[in-house]
PDB file of C-alpha atoms and ligand atoms in Angstrom:
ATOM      1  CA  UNK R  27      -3.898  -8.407  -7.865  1.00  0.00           C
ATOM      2  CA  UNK R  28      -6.438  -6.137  -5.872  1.00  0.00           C
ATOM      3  CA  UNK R  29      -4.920  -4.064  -2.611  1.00  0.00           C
ATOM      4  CA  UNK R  30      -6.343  -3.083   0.435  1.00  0.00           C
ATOM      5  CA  UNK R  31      -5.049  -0.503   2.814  1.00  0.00           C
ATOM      6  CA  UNK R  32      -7.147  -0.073   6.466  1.00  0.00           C
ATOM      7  CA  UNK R  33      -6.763   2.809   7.307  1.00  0.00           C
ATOM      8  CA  UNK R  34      -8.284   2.217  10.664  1.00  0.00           C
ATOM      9  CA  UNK R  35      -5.103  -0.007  11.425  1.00  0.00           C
ATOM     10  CA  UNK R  36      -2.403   2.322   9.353  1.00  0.00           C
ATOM     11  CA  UNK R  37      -0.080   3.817  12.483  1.00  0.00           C
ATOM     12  CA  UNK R  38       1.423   6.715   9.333  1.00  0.00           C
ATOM     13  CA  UNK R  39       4.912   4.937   9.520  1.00  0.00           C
ATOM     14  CA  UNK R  40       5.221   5.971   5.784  1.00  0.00           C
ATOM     15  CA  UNK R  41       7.172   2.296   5.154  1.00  0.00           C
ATOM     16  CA  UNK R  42       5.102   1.778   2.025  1.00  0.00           C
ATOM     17  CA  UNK R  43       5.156   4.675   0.643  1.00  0.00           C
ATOM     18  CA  UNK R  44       8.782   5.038   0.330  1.00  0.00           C
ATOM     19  CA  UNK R  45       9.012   1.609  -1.398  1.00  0.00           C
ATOM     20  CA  UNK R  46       5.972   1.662  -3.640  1.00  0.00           C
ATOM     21  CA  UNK R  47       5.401   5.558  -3.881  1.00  0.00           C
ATOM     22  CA  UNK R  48       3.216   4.785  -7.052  1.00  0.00           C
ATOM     23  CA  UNK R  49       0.618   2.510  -5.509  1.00  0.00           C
ATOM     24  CA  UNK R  50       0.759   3.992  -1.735  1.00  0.00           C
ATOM     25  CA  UNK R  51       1.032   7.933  -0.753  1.00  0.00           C
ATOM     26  CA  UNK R  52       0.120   9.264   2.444  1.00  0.00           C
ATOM     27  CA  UNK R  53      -2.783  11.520   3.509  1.00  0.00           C
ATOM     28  CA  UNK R  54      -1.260  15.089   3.626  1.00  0.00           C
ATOM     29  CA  UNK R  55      -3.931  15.789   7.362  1.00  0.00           C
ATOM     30  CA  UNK R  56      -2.843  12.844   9.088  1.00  0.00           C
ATOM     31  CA  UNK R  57      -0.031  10.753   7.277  1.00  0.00           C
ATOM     32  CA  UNK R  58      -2.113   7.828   6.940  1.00  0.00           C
ATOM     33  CA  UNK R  59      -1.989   5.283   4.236  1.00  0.00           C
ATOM     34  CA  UNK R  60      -3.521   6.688   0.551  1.00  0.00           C
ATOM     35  CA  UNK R  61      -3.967   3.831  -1.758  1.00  0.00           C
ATOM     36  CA  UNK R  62      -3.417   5.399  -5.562  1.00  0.00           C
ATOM     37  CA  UNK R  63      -3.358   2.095  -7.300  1.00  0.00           C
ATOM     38  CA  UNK R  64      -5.711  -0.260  -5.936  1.00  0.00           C
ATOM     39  CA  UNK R  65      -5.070  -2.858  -8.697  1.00  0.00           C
ATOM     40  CA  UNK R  66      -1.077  -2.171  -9.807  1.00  0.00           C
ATOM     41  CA  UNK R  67       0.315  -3.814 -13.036  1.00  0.00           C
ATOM     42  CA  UNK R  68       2.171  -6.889 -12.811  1.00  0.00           C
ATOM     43  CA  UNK R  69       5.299  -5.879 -12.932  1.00  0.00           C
ATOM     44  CA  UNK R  70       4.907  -3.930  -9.215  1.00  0.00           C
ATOM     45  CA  UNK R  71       3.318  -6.760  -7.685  1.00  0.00           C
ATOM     46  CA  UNK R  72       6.402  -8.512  -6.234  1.00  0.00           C
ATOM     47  CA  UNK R  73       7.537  -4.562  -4.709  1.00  0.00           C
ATOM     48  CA  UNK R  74       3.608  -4.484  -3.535  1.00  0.00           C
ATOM     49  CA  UNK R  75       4.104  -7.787  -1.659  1.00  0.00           C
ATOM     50  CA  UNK R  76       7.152  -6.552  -0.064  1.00  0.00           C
ATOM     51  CA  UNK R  77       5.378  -3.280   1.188  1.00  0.00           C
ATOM     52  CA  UNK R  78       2.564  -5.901   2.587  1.00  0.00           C
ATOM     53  CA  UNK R  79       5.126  -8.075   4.460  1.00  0.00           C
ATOM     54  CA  UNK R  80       7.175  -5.017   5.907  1.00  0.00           C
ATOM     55  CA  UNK R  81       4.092  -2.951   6.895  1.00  0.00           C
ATOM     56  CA  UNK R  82       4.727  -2.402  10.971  1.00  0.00           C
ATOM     57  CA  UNK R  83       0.978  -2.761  12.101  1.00  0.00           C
ATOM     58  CA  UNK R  84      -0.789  -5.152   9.389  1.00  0.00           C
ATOM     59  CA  UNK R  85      -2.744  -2.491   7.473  1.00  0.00           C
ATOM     60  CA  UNK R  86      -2.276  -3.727   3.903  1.00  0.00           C
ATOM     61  CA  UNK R  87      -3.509  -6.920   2.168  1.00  0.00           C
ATOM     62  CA  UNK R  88      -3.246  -8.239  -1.040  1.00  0.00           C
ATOM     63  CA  UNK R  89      -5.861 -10.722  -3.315  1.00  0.00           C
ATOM     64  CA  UNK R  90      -3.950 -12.384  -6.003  1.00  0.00           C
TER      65      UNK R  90
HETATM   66  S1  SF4 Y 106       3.535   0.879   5.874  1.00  0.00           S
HETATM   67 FE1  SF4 Y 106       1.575   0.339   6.867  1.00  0.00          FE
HETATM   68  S2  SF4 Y 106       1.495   1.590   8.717  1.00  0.00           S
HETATM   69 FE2  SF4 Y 106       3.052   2.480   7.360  1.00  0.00          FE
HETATM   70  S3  SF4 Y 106       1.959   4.066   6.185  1.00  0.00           S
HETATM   71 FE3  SF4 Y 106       1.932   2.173   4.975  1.00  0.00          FE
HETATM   72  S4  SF4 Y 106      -0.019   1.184   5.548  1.00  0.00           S
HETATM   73 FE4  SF4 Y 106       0.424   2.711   7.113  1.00  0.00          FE
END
């Protein structure tokens, strides 16, 4: 699994952060998404797909 995070698109909701806090963190000057583990081991995936489907504005993407 690879992530992506757009930080273009990010709105700093801090959703996936609480709910993955080892593979997302948030920049400390604006709030926006951080990715820390762009390619998580499997056993975060399913958590990483959940952060993916309940991210408010689209900005993360998984590639299995
Ligand atoms: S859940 Fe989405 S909008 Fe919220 S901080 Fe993470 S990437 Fe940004």
């Amino acid at each position: 699994m690879k992530v992506r995070a757009d930080t273009s698109v990010c709105v700093a909701s801090g959703m996936c952060v609480l709910n993955v806090p080892d593979v997302f963190d948030q920049r400390e000057e604006d709030g926006l998404v951080e990715l820390l583990d762009e390619q998580p081991p499997q056993e975060r995936h399913e958590a990483v797909r959940m952060a993916v489907l309940g991210c408010p504005s689209g900005a993360l993407s998984v590639e299995e």
